[in-house]
């Protein structure tokens, strides 16, 4: 059994699996394992999701448990059944099965409401009339405690009455919210009376118009886990500060043990891609790609259409491992897994991408000779072959001929010989050119005694592929490459955006290619290796009999380098033994830090102070005291922005993954400037995603974050007067949709919000946008 196999090699486990195994060993979960994958149905799954999918479903399988598929559908304006269907389709294609465990958070609205009423009765929640802007102002900063709302001390009876009237639809959007009553002086800003419910008079794709108050993520998330009896709620690192609130809600509701517990792991950042839903939407809406399933996109749908196999994506997701610190993963590793899988699945055929005509003058004119060509090379333990027609006129690759070849060019040239794959040796006797001097045809002769497989084994140094001119089929071939020219598309010059890193050569369409006729009746989405070219797939959307279209999945070797013709050195792949010990190596990193700490009393003192005085987690304190440089940077940042948890979180989860080999001394910015960036997030001046973009720029070329925010106009827009002209323009540009909305299609509100957020580059306050839109559309 998988569970037993895992237990036999505990040193090879990642830290999440080690936690699960330990919980089972000590009976903390009642002998059960239940995980969940909880996407919000407002977009398409991408390669970043694949890591979480593989982890949650993998743990359930390995430990004999279950993994739930739950749609966190608590935001009516952006969610749609089409995304629910697309995500289920992608998950099934990836090979994952949730069985009977399909759930929707919207099915728990009644239970969540009842629990909220319970918290009100217990004095742990209250209805607040402050606006979003006022709530932020009252919440304080990381250096100053918040102050209580004037409505915080309402009586239980008044709160129950107001909450019931909110539920009944008596109040307008934004008029009131329900907040948890926790601690306005907490160093964790998430604990300063967070909002639990907002009023939204919007049509929900499943619940219709039944509800007009909707739970926020932090309230719905943990309680949904509790309802489903999840044992291990596994999230990415950006939710680390939410864990305290997750536990507080469960405590406040007296949810008994065994109950859910949250654990965080590092997100997947893949070179030459973007994972931001906002940026992917911009790529689609502005026509930089053909759609969400464009083969250059990092969506599962795009990778499927490009020809990636589900097994290769699963192997990649499992191969990158489970870490506690964010880092980037090379795109070459993904391509390695794709090639490794396709090598044993893709039959070999011949396709000439850029044809050059060859006339074999000593071959009979009307003869069609059918040669037997194996589908598989000797190192693939499969059998099978197809007949390939050989005729007097054939096509070869234009690149396989040179009139004046350099030394060690072993393909075709005047007077030289080459072997045709599965066929004969030919010699180039004459070169035919057009009026412009371009080579248009080669006149050759063949040696009939050199047929492949015959007893005559005369050898030549070069072998090339070919197809019959008369019997081959026309085909369109799309040569896809990486969508961006920079590993980190956000690492661009001042004033530029990720769009400036787009690769202008990410797609080349060849309309005159020719392929052997054996593929004529194969269904769409059939995969092949085009010999000497790469792996290809018949496009599932556009390819049809008489109009074949093939997408390049991946080249046979990694030869990609933006803007340069010479090949890039191939990445060194780990041996099987190195791969098997990768997790053990990561596991010993903490041991190495501990040994360094034990040899330095100052590091020991820091570790104890960070744990006891600052309340940092064991991991955060460990990472910050593994050497003096890390602790010195942390201490210096605290002097500017005394918010230890926020500094530690952003430093460990974001900065460490961006450090080069030179470490902290080589950073082009000071600890004070790093602290300034964290403070901008804590004070809601910018979003976390914007902060990550700014950090990328700071790592690349330095700069003060406050100045970057002002120069690039990244400050969050909370000014109604600034937003109204933008909203008016969006509505003026879409009169048909405005009429449809006013005619009852209120689900279009999400479309209008998306257009406004796009126009403001994601900087507008979404709650304020929604409020203003509803005013204008009334």
XYZ file of C-alpha atoms in Angstrom:
778
model
C 0.000 0.000 0.000
C 1.108 3.553 -0.685
C 0.784 4.417 3.003
C 3.104 1.604 4.046
C 5.621 2.503 1.357
C 5.663 6.076 2.620
C 6.168 4.960 6.211
C 9.144 2.829 5.217
C 11.023 5.923 4.005
C 10.118 8.737 6.380
C 13.307 10.688 5.548
C 12.080 11.136 1.980
C 8.840 12.885 2.939
C 8.207 16.572 2.443
C 7.240 18.489 5.572
C 3.484 18.415 4.840
C 3.446 14.648 4.464
C 5.571 14.354 7.602
C 2.893 16.326 9.487
C 0.140 14.070 8.153
C 2.078 10.933 9.078
C 2.761 12.261 12.575
C -0.909 13.178 13.065
C -1.934 9.659 12.130
C 0.733 8.104 14.320
C -0.569 10.064 17.336
C -4.257 9.678 16.409
C -4.834 13.442 16.236
C -7.308 13.148 13.353
C -9.268 10.106 14.489
C -7.383 7.948 12.003
C -8.703 9.939 9.022
C -7.082 12.024 6.296
C -9.270 14.439 4.357
C -7.799 17.194 2.175
C -9.459 19.543 -0.292
C -8.762 21.529 -3.444
C -10.917 24.689 -3.204
C -10.697 26.872 -6.355
C -12.855 29.938 -6.866
C -14.812 29.437 -10.131
C -13.830 32.755 -11.718
C -11.210 31.653 -14.243
C -9.215 28.705 -15.563
C -6.790 26.371 -13.817
C -3.110 26.972 -14.565
C 0.191 25.225 -13.932
C 0.441 26.890 -10.513
C -2.755 25.151 -9.437
C -1.287 21.816 -10.548
C 1.121 21.818 -7.612
C -1.684 22.245 -5.078
C -3.839 19.693 -6.895
C -1.049 17.114 -6.919
C -0.269 17.737 -3.256
C -3.841 17.501 -1.953
C -4.956 14.568 -4.078
C -1.569 12.869 -3.644
C -1.669 13.027 0.159
C -5.210 11.645 0.191
C -4.184 8.720 -1.998
C -0.943 7.959 -0.168
C -2.551 7.928 3.284
C -5.760 6.151 2.336
C -7.898 9.267 2.674
C -10.127 11.410 0.482
C -9.676 14.707 -1.318
C -12.681 16.981 -1.772
C -13.249 19.262 -4.727
C -14.932 22.324 -3.274
C -15.783 25.431 -5.259
C -15.343 28.502 -3.056
C -18.213 30.288 -4.777
C -18.987 33.115 -2.352
C -18.467 36.053 -4.735
C -21.525 36.315 -7.008
C -20.159 38.998 -9.332
C -17.197 37.113 -10.794
C -18.209 33.447 -10.717
C -19.884 31.415 -13.426
C -20.947 27.834 -14.079
C -18.723 27.775 -17.182
C -15.675 28.022 -14.921
C -17.016 25.230 -12.713
C -17.356 23.009 -15.757
C -13.960 23.993 -17.172
C -12.182 23.268 -13.895
C -13.825 19.863 -13.528
C -12.906 19.063 -17.119
C -9.270 20.037 -16.546
C -9.044 18.090 -13.290
C -10.433 14.942 -14.894
C -8.013 15.339 -17.802
C -5.142 15.598 -15.309
C -6.256 12.240 -13.941
C -7.784 13.206 -10.604
C -11.060 11.836 -9.283
C -12.960 13.291 -6.332
C -15.640 10.581 -6.473
C -18.718 11.664 -4.538
C -16.871 14.493 -2.824
C -17.949 17.465 -4.930
C -18.964 20.419 -2.765
C -19.881 24.098 -3.073
C -19.355 26.691 -0.367
C -22.630 28.280 -1.490
C -24.431 25.205 -0.151
C -23.248 26.191 3.330
C -24.763 29.694 3.345
C -27.476 28.683 5.823
C -25.033 27.038 8.240
C -22.593 29.939 7.990
C -25.426 32.365 8.707
C -26.524 30.381 11.759
C -22.953 30.315 13.061
C -22.671 34.073 12.545
C -25.821 34.519 14.614
C -24.214 32.377 17.312
C -21.142 34.638 17.369
C -23.391 37.697 17.688
C -25.179 36.112 20.641
C -21.803 35.324 22.221
C -20.692 38.954 21.835
C -18.031 37.969 19.281
C -19.500 39.710 16.212
C -21.276 42.984 15.545
C -22.902 44.925 12.703
C -20.844 47.948 11.647
C -22.058 50.965 9.656
C -18.584 52.297 8.797
C -17.631 52.489 5.127
C -14.716 50.464 3.749
C -12.493 53.555 3.865
C -13.465 54.267 7.459
C -12.861 50.659 8.508
C -9.329 50.853 7.086
C -8.668 54.115 8.876
C -10.025 52.821 12.197
C -7.966 49.652 11.912
C -4.738 51.567 12.550
C -1.291 50.717 11.245
C 1.323 48.143 12.150
C 2.861 50.693 14.504
C -0.393 52.027 15.930
C -3.333 50.060 17.338
C -6.744 50.423 15.821
C -9.576 52.300 17.450
C -13.042 50.885 18.029
C -15.872 51.632 15.650
C -18.600 53.749 17.240
C -20.903 50.787 16.492
C -18.669 48.161 18.159
C -20.622 48.194 21.436
C -24.097 47.743 20.031
C -26.242 45.408 22.094
C -26.677 41.789 21.112
C -30.354 42.442 20.408
C -29.620 45.346 18.070
C -26.942 43.366 16.228
C -29.277 40.401 15.765
C -31.999 42.689 14.439
C -29.693 44.503 12.016
C -28.115 41.257 10.778
C -31.540 39.741 10.117
C -32.529 42.857 8.189
C -29.285 42.648 6.204
C -30.241 39.082 5.320
C -33.771 40.201 4.342
C -32.390 42.696 1.817
C -33.506 45.829 3.606
C -30.205 47.712 3.142
C -28.258 48.822 0.068
C -24.882 47.434 -0.934
C -22.123 48.679 1.340
C -24.512 50.105 3.926
C -23.474 47.683 6.663
C -21.097 44.779 7.302
C -20.787 42.097 9.948
C -17.397 42.092 11.702
C -15.790 39.700 14.152
C -15.006 41.275 17.513
C -11.414 40.245 18.248
C -8.450 42.537 19.086
C -7.861 45.997 17.615
C -4.342 46.075 19.083
C -3.242 42.751 17.621
C 0.124 42.867 15.798
C -1.548 40.701 13.148
C -3.680 43.100 11.111
C -5.922 40.187 10.091
C -7.142 39.979 13.691
C -8.339 43.572 13.970
C -12.073 42.927 13.752
C -12.152 41.434 10.235
C -15.238 41.726 8.050
C -17.285 38.513 7.850
C -20.250 39.532 5.628
C -20.942 42.215 3.025
C -24.223 43.184 1.410
C -24.283 42.400 -2.335
C -27.558 42.518 -4.250
C -26.230 40.312 -7.054
C -27.421 37.173 -8.812
C -25.530 34.058 -7.755
C -25.022 31.460 -10.484
C -26.253 28.651 -8.153
C -28.357 30.300 -5.433
C -30.026 32.835 -7.690
C -31.366 35.873 -5.826
C -31.965 33.963 -2.600
C -29.105 35.674 -0.759
C -27.965 39.296 -0.692
C -25.294 38.959 2.009
C -22.197 36.952 1.204
C -19.447 35.599 3.468
C -15.872 36.694 2.943
C -13.065 34.181 2.396
C -11.723 34.060 5.949
C -15.166 33.359 7.384
C -16.277 30.826 4.771
C -12.971 28.999 4.372
C -12.312 27.411 7.750
C -15.960 26.776 8.502
C -16.425 25.005 5.155
C -13.449 22.841 6.124
C -15.146 22.078 9.441
C -18.475 21.190 7.814
C -16.700 18.746 5.495
C -14.534 17.359 8.324
C -11.306 18.267 6.537
C -8.281 17.215 8.570
C -5.493 19.110 6.780
C -6.292 22.456 5.129
C -3.274 23.056 2.889
C -2.789 26.604 1.559
C -0.039 28.608 -0.105
C 2.202 30.921 1.881
C 0.268 34.129 1.296
C -2.345 32.786 3.734
C 0.153 32.255 6.557
C -1.047 35.327 8.473
C -4.649 34.134 8.024
C -3.987 31.000 10.063
C -4.458 32.793 13.393
C -7.892 33.986 12.261
C -8.710 30.512 10.888
C -8.089 29.049 14.360
C -9.901 31.894 16.165
C -13.156 31.266 14.300
C -13.008 27.533 15.034
C -12.309 28.259 18.707
C -15.119 30.810 18.883
C -17.584 28.261 17.490
C -16.351 25.541 19.860
C -15.560 23.198 16.973
C -14.139 20.184 18.805
C -11.044 18.181 17.971
C -10.364 16.469 15.729
C -10.950 19.535 13.585
C -9.247 21.159 10.573
C -5.802 22.695 10.874
C -4.184 24.949 8.273
C -0.691 24.426 6.857
C 1.130 26.524 4.250
C 3.587 25.658 1.502
C 5.433 27.632 -1.174
C 3.653 28.625 -4.376
C 4.956 27.605 -7.781
C 6.649 30.355 -9.800
C 7.594 29.087 -13.265
C 10.054 30.946 -15.499
C 8.753 32.605 -18.675
C 5.150 32.553 -17.436
C 2.746 34.699 -15.453
C 0.391 33.162 -12.899
C -1.596 36.292 -12.090
C -5.219 35.900 -13.156
C -5.357 39.644 -13.788
C -2.395 39.489 -16.151
C -3.665 36.408 -17.964
C -7.017 38.135 -18.437
C -5.182 41.137 -19.867
C -3.316 38.891 -22.324
C -6.641 37.452 -23.514
C -8.662 40.674 -23.589
C -5.999 42.658 -25.432
C -5.457 39.964 -28.070
C -1.875 39.048 -27.188
C -3.034 35.411 -27.226
C -5.970 33.742 -28.958
C -7.764 32.750 -25.755
C -7.457 30.937 -22.450
C -6.523 27.756 -24.333
C -3.822 29.403 -26.448
C -0.953 26.875 -26.414
C 1.425 29.561 -25.126
C -0.648 30.146 -21.993
C 0.212 28.526 -18.669
C -3.393 27.359 -18.246
C -4.095 23.638 -18.124
C -6.341 24.114 -21.171
C -3.497 25.792 -23.068
C -0.992 23.111 -22.154
C -3.449 20.388 -23.151
C -3.933 22.000 -26.552
C -0.184 22.391 -26.939
C 0.238 18.655 -26.481
C 1.471 18.299 -22.917
C 0.324 15.042 -21.363
C -1.436 14.903 -17.994
C 1.274 12.536 -16.765
C 4.027 15.037 -17.595
C 2.268 17.831 -15.692
C 1.697 15.551 -12.692
C 5.322 14.406 -12.753
C 6.494 18.010 -12.913
C 4.209 19.110 -10.072
C 5.422 16.249 -7.892
C 9.041 16.735 -8.969
C 9.370 20.364 -7.873
C 8.749 19.266 -4.307
C 7.027 20.939 -1.377
C 9.001 23.753 0.237
C 8.399 26.447 2.845
C 10.084 29.302 0.955
C 8.984 30.666 -2.419
C 11.381 30.291 -5.342
C 11.313 30.142 -9.129
C 11.396 26.917 -11.150
C 13.149 26.661 -14.497
C 10.917 26.138 -17.512
C 13.409 23.546 -18.755
C 12.330 21.231 -15.941
C 8.750 21.228 -17.197
C 9.943 20.562 -20.754
C 12.148 17.741 -19.498
C 9.117 15.958 -18.021
C 7.126 16.545 -21.225
C 9.878 15.024 -23.393
C 10.426 12.114 -21.027
C 6.750 11.160 -21.154
C 6.219 11.714 -24.881
C 9.303 9.686 -25.769
C 7.347 6.542 -24.894
C 3.951 7.703 -26.178
C 4.483 9.584 -29.430
C 4.997 7.446 -32.559
C 7.640 8.683 -34.990
C 6.576 10.085 -38.347
C 8.203 12.313 -40.944
C 7.112 15.874 -41.663
C 9.008 18.427 -43.746
C 8.390 21.870 -42.330
C 10.068 24.016 -45.014
C 10.114 21.901 -48.176
C 12.793 21.900 -50.864
C 12.014 19.770 -53.927
C 14.358 16.926 -54.876
C 14.137 15.037 -58.187
C 15.829 11.615 -58.177
C 16.585 11.380 -61.858
C 17.519 7.696 -62.028
C 14.345 6.566 -60.209
C 11.345 5.435 -62.358
C 8.898 8.296 -62.957
C 5.590 6.544 -62.198
C 6.777 4.180 -59.498
C 5.484 4.395 -55.905
C 7.538 2.174 -53.605
C 6.101 1.500 -50.157
C 8.785 1.247 -47.505
C 8.261 -0.206 -44.035
C 9.155 2.367 -41.394
C 8.999 1.561 -37.645
C 7.053 3.885 -35.362
C 9.448 3.425 -32.456
C 13.226 3.584 -31.966
C 15.154 0.668 -30.505
C 15.225 2.133 -26.987
C 11.415 2.235 -26.740
C 10.043 -1.296 -26.056
C 7.122 -1.007 -28.463
C 6.389 -2.537 -31.845
C 4.580 -1.229 -34.888
C 5.333 0.253 -38.276
C 3.639 2.083 -41.137
C 4.112 2.089 -44.920
C 5.856 5.195 -46.266
C 5.654 5.978 -50.021
C 8.891 6.638 -51.906
C 8.715 8.361 -55.303
C 10.920 10.022 -57.902
C 10.129 13.484 -56.508
C 10.447 14.099 -52.792
C 10.719 17.008 -50.371
C 13.516 17.526 -47.886
C 14.040 20.275 -45.327
C 15.489 23.428 -46.836
C 17.919 23.575 -43.900
C 19.246 20.125 -44.841
C 20.929 21.531 -47.978
C 23.789 24.012 -48.278
C 25.441 24.972 -51.546
C 28.664 26.016 -49.829
C 28.660 24.062 -46.589
C 31.019 24.657 -43.685
C 33.309 21.964 -42.370
C 31.487 19.111 -40.594
C 28.192 19.761 -42.398
C 27.005 16.176 -42.914
C 23.752 16.828 -44.743
C 23.207 17.360 -48.470
C 25.452 19.559 -50.642
C 26.660 19.459 -54.277
C 28.524 16.232 -54.995
C 27.916 14.856 -51.515
C 25.832 11.913 -50.328
C 23.297 11.526 -47.551
C 20.985 8.743 -46.430
C 17.238 9.249 -46.615
C 15.626 7.937 -43.437
C 14.137 4.419 -44.008
C 15.077 4.628 -47.712
C 18.229 5.019 -49.864
C 21.444 6.956 -50.171
C 21.240 9.837 -52.641
C 23.842 12.180 -54.136
C 23.257 15.817 -55.162
C 24.271 16.210 -58.805
C 22.768 19.573 -59.788
C 21.317 22.684 -58.155
C 18.422 24.533 -59.855
C 17.882 28.221 -59.031
C 15.277 30.826 -59.941
C 15.938 34.259 -61.458
C 16.712 35.699 -58.037
C 19.363 33.082 -57.417
C 17.331 31.167 -54.841
C 17.656 27.374 -54.774
C 14.304 25.904 -55.855
C 15.166 22.308 -56.766
C 17.875 19.683 -56.454
C 18.652 17.034 -59.062
C 19.954 13.884 -57.418
C 20.650 10.229 -58.066
C 20.109 7.271 -55.785
C 21.986 4.019 -55.168
C 19.387 1.204 -55.462
C 21.677 -1.185 -53.550
C 21.517 0.877 -50.344
C 17.908 0.399 -49.292
C 17.536 0.512 -45.510
C 17.593 -3.003 -44.081
C 19.333 -4.510 -47.099
C 22.546 -6.498 -46.914
C 24.541 -3.653 -48.470
C 25.683 -1.499 -45.577
C 27.567 1.342 -47.266
C 27.776 4.119 -44.702
C 27.513 7.880 -45.018
C 27.810 10.378 -42.207
C 24.433 12.087 -42.530
C 20.801 10.931 -42.418
C 17.874 13.254 -43.152
C 14.086 12.918 -43.228
C 11.893 13.431 -46.283
C 8.384 12.903 -47.700
C 7.040 11.989 -51.117
C 6.080 15.037 -53.172
C 3.022 13.396 -54.718
C 1.818 11.199 -51.832
C 2.427 13.470 -48.843
C -0.275 15.644 -47.318
C -0.269 19.445 -46.967
C -0.254 20.696 -43.390
C -0.139 23.872 -41.367
C 2.434 23.719 -38.586
C 2.420 26.146 -35.670
C 5.763 26.518 -33.974
C 5.007 27.678 -30.433
C 7.696 28.984 -28.123
C 7.842 30.702 -24.767
C 5.448 33.606 -24.411
C 8.007 35.852 -22.699
C 11.671 36.572 -23.375
C 12.550 37.062 -19.700
C 12.453 34.339 -17.030
C 10.654 36.791 -14.742
C 8.344 38.817 -17.008
C 7.891 41.408 -14.261
C 11.614 42.152 -14.189
C 11.429 44.994 -16.708
C 12.825 48.491 -17.029
C 11.348 51.451 -15.201
C 8.064 52.530 -16.751
C 7.603 49.208 -18.568
C 5.111 46.419 -17.836
C 5.128 42.659 -18.175
C 3.725 43.127 -21.687
C 7.068 44.638 -22.727
C 8.639 41.236 -22.006
C 6.420 39.437 -24.543
C 8.354 37.296 -27.009
C 7.614 38.590 -30.540
C 8.672 35.191 -31.908
C 6.495 33.055 -29.638
C 4.499 31.792 -32.652
C 5.565 31.055 -36.223
C 2.952 29.601 -38.592
C 4.172 27.486 -41.523
C 1.493 26.971 -44.159
C 3.441 24.973 -46.745
C 4.598 21.983 -44.715
C 4.182 18.383 -45.910
C 3.623 15.234 -43.838
C 3.624 11.540 -44.651
C 0.136 10.087 -45.433
C 0.052 7.609 -42.524
C -1.523 10.310 -40.303
C -4.445 11.033 -42.644
C -7.123 9.221 -40.649
C -5.789 9.858 -37.142
C -8.170 11.770 -34.851
C -7.496 15.315 -33.608
C -5.207 15.549 -30.563
C -3.053 12.668 -31.826
C 0.558 13.115 -30.718
C 3.695 12.430 -32.743
C 7.394 12.912 -32.783
C 8.285 14.535 -36.092
C 11.655 12.896 -36.686
C 14.583 15.278 -36.132
C 12.141 18.119 -35.305
C 10.312 17.667 -32.019
C 7.033 16.564 -30.511
C 3.791 17.743 -32.126
C 0.035 17.316 -31.694
C -2.823 17.547 -34.181
C -4.682 20.649 -33.012
C -7.881 19.615 -31.241
C -9.745 22.712 -32.436
C -8.606 23.466 -35.987
C -7.219 20.228 -37.443
C -9.493 18.138 -39.692
C -9.197 15.761 -42.669
C -8.068 17.782 -45.653
C -6.920 20.622 -43.417
C -4.309 19.231 -41.038
C -2.944 21.558 -38.351
C -0.154 20.588 -35.959
C 1.126 22.392 -32.863
C 4.691 22.014 -31.705
C 4.629 20.739 -28.146
C 8.349 20.877 -27.436
C 11.574 20.655 -29.440
C 13.717 17.538 -29.183
C 16.374 19.499 -27.327
C 16.412 22.786 -25.466
C 18.005 25.220 -27.925
C 16.097 28.335 -26.912
C 17.786 31.674 -26.335
C 15.890 34.914 -26.979
C 17.260 36.981 -29.841
C 20.339 34.828 -30.482
C 20.858 32.116 -33.088
C 23.337 30.005 -31.132
C 21.907 27.265 -28.912
C 21.669 27.663 -25.180
C 23.463 24.962 -23.137
C 21.106 22.254 -22.009
C 20.325 22.228 -18.284
C 22.046 19.583 -16.247
C 19.406 17.113 -15.103
C 19.608 15.393 -11.769
C 20.442 11.718 -11.692
C 17.804 9.391 -10.325
C 19.773 9.108 -7.096
C 20.058 12.901 -6.818
C 16.346 13.292 -7.473
C 15.470 10.739 -4.812
C 17.594 12.585 -2.259
C 16.353 16.076 -3.140
C 13.798 16.111 -0.330
C 16.376 14.812 2.134
C 18.715 17.630 1.067
C 15.981 20.201 1.659
C 15.210 18.509 4.945
C 18.813 18.855 6.133
C 18.895 22.600 5.403
C 17.213 23.272 8.727
C 19.755 21.025 10.443
C 22.558 23.032 8.863
C 21.070 26.284 10.149
C 20.702 24.782 13.601
C 24.392 23.763 13.635
C 25.420 27.290 12.639
C 23.187 28.711 15.348
C 24.571 26.411 18.045
C 28.064 27.700 17.287
C 27.049 31.337 17.704
C 25.478 32.536 21.004
C 24.153 35.695 19.333
C 22.109 33.621 16.873
C 20.735 31.525 19.739
C 19.647 34.679 21.585
C 18.000 36.013 18.426
C 16.143 32.754 17.803
C 14.727 32.714 21.347
C 13.763 36.393 21.180
C 12.055 35.995 17.805
C 10.015 33.085 19.142
C 9.144 34.472 22.569
C 9.038 38.244 22.141
C 7.870 38.500 18.523
C 5.749 35.341 18.460
C 7.295 34.150 15.170
C 6.754 30.582 14.025
C 9.522 28.046 14.498
C 10.227 28.063 10.759
C 10.380 31.862 10.478
C 12.741 32.130 13.421
C 14.867 29.308 12.013
C 15.219 30.972 8.598
C 16.098 34.340 10.134
C 18.819 32.958 12.395
C 20.572 30.536 10.068
C 23.339 33.111 9.617
C 24.200 36.584 10.877
C 23.399 38.310 7.564
C 19.747 37.215 7.611
C 19.231 38.319 11.180
C 21.072 41.605 10.635
C 18.816 42.442 7.679
C 15.710 41.533 9.676
C 16.790 43.599 12.697
C 17.595 46.622 10.532
C 14.210 46.372 8.774
C 12.433 46.225 12.139
C 14.074 49.497 13.147
C 12.136 51.204 10.346
C 8.890 49.235 10.493
C 8.412 47.453 13.857
C 6.083 44.745 12.569
C 8.047 41.509 13.095
C 5.471 39.108 11.684
C 4.919 41.123 8.525
C 8.650 41.674 7.983
C 9.419 37.998 8.598
C 6.587 36.802 6.371
C 7.546 38.962 3.387
C 11.253 38.401 3.892
C 11.062 34.605 4.134
C 8.320 34.044 1.560
C 9.279 36.621 -1.054
C 12.770 38.065 -0.601
C 14.715 34.858 0.128
C 13.514 33.262 -3.100
C 14.837 36.247 -5.064
C 18.307 36.357 -3.480
C 21.207 35.545 -5.750
C 24.323 33.657 -4.741
C 25.856 36.878 -3.378
C 23.183 37.108 -0.695
C 22.030 40.148 1.260
C 25.185 42.278 0.778
C 24.595 42.379 -2.980
C 21.007 43.667 -2.748
C 20.677 47.104 -4.372
C 18.388 48.355 -1.597
C 18.619 48.742 2.165
C 16.690 46.974 4.927
C 14.912 50.269 5.576
C 13.662 50.371 1.987
C 12.484 46.775 2.248
C 10.649 47.665 5.467
C 9.052 50.625 3.706
C 7.639 48.220 1.088
C 6.138 45.953 3.756
C 4.608 48.958 5.505
C 2.891 50.020 2.279
C 1.168 46.628 2.201
C 0.266 46.637 5.882
C -1.284 50.083 5.567
C -3.320 49.121 2.467
C -1.553 51.656 0.256
C -0.830 48.866 -2.243
C -1.892 45.250 -2.641
C 0.360 42.271 -1.953
C 0.564 41.476 -5.677
C 1.679 45.021 -6.476
C 4.254 44.735 -3.672
C 5.695 41.613 -5.293
C 6.026 43.476 -8.599
C 7.810 46.339 -6.841
C 10.122 43.888 -5.046
C 11.102 42.380 -8.397
C 12.029 45.856 -9.615
C 13.955 46.626 -6.425
C 15.943 43.390 -6.682
C 16.783 44.205 -10.296
C 17.837 47.844 -9.894
C 17.066 49.155 -6.420
C 14.871 52.131 -5.607
C 12.646 53.432 -2.842
C 9.272 51.678 -2.848
C 7.313 54.814 -2.021
C 8.835 56.622 -4.984
C 8.198 53.633 -7.265
C 4.552 53.608 -6.192
C 4.164 57.306 -6.967
C 6.186 57.246 -10.212
C 4.274 54.281 -11.600
C 0.925 55.337 -10.169
C 0.461 52.101 -8.208
C -1.314 53.548 -5.188
C -4.691 51.981 -4.531
C -7.455 54.181 -5.896
C -9.987 54.976 -3.184
C -11.167 58.285 -4.627
C -14.743 58.140 -5.913
C -14.227 61.246 -8.046
C -11.231 59.656 -9.758
C -13.159 56.464 -10.502
C -16.407 57.935 -11.772
C -15.037 59.141 -15.170
C -13.472 55.716 -15.754
C -16.739 53.981 -14.924
C -18.671 56.367 -17.153
C -16.331 55.598 -20.052
C -16.702 51.831 -19.545
C -20.482 52.140 -19.590
C -20.380 54.404 -22.654
C -18.227 51.851 -24.499
C -20.678 49.021 -23.794
C -24.231 50.329 -24.357
C -25.630 46.899 -25.298
C -24.424 45.370 -22.035
C -25.728 48.335 -20.054
C -29.173 47.783 -21.596
C -28.976 44.051 -20.868
C -28.033 44.713 -17.237
C -30.913 47.097 -16.773
C -33.126 44.502 -18.412
C -32.387 42.031 -15.653
C -29.022 40.434 -16.512
C -27.382 41.623 -13.311
C -24.613 39.063 -13.685
C -23.021 41.527 -16.126
C -21.862 43.536 -13.133
C -18.797 41.305 -13.024
C -18.021 42.226 -16.641
C -18.201 45.950 -15.867
C -16.011 45.496 -12.787
C -13.441 43.644 -14.858
C -13.331 46.455 -17.415
C -12.845 49.095 -14.707
C -10.136 47.042 -12.962
C -8.416 46.577 -16.291
C -8.569 50.315 -17.018
C -7.023 51.054 -13.618
C -4.451 48.218 -13.939
C -5.944 46.515 -10.880
C -5.420 49.516 -8.598
C -9.043 50.471 -7.962
C -10.750 49.537 -4.715
C -13.081 46.769 -5.953
C -15.718 47.396 -3.287
C -15.856 51.065 -4.203
C -16.006 50.202 -7.924
C -18.937 47.918 -7.298
C -20.771 50.553 -5.287
C -20.249 53.244 -7.943
C -21.235 50.903 -10.779
C -24.516 50.064 -9.112
C -25.214 53.761 -8.623
C -24.585 54.458 -12.289
C -26.535 51.419 -13.505
C -29.558 52.039 -11.306
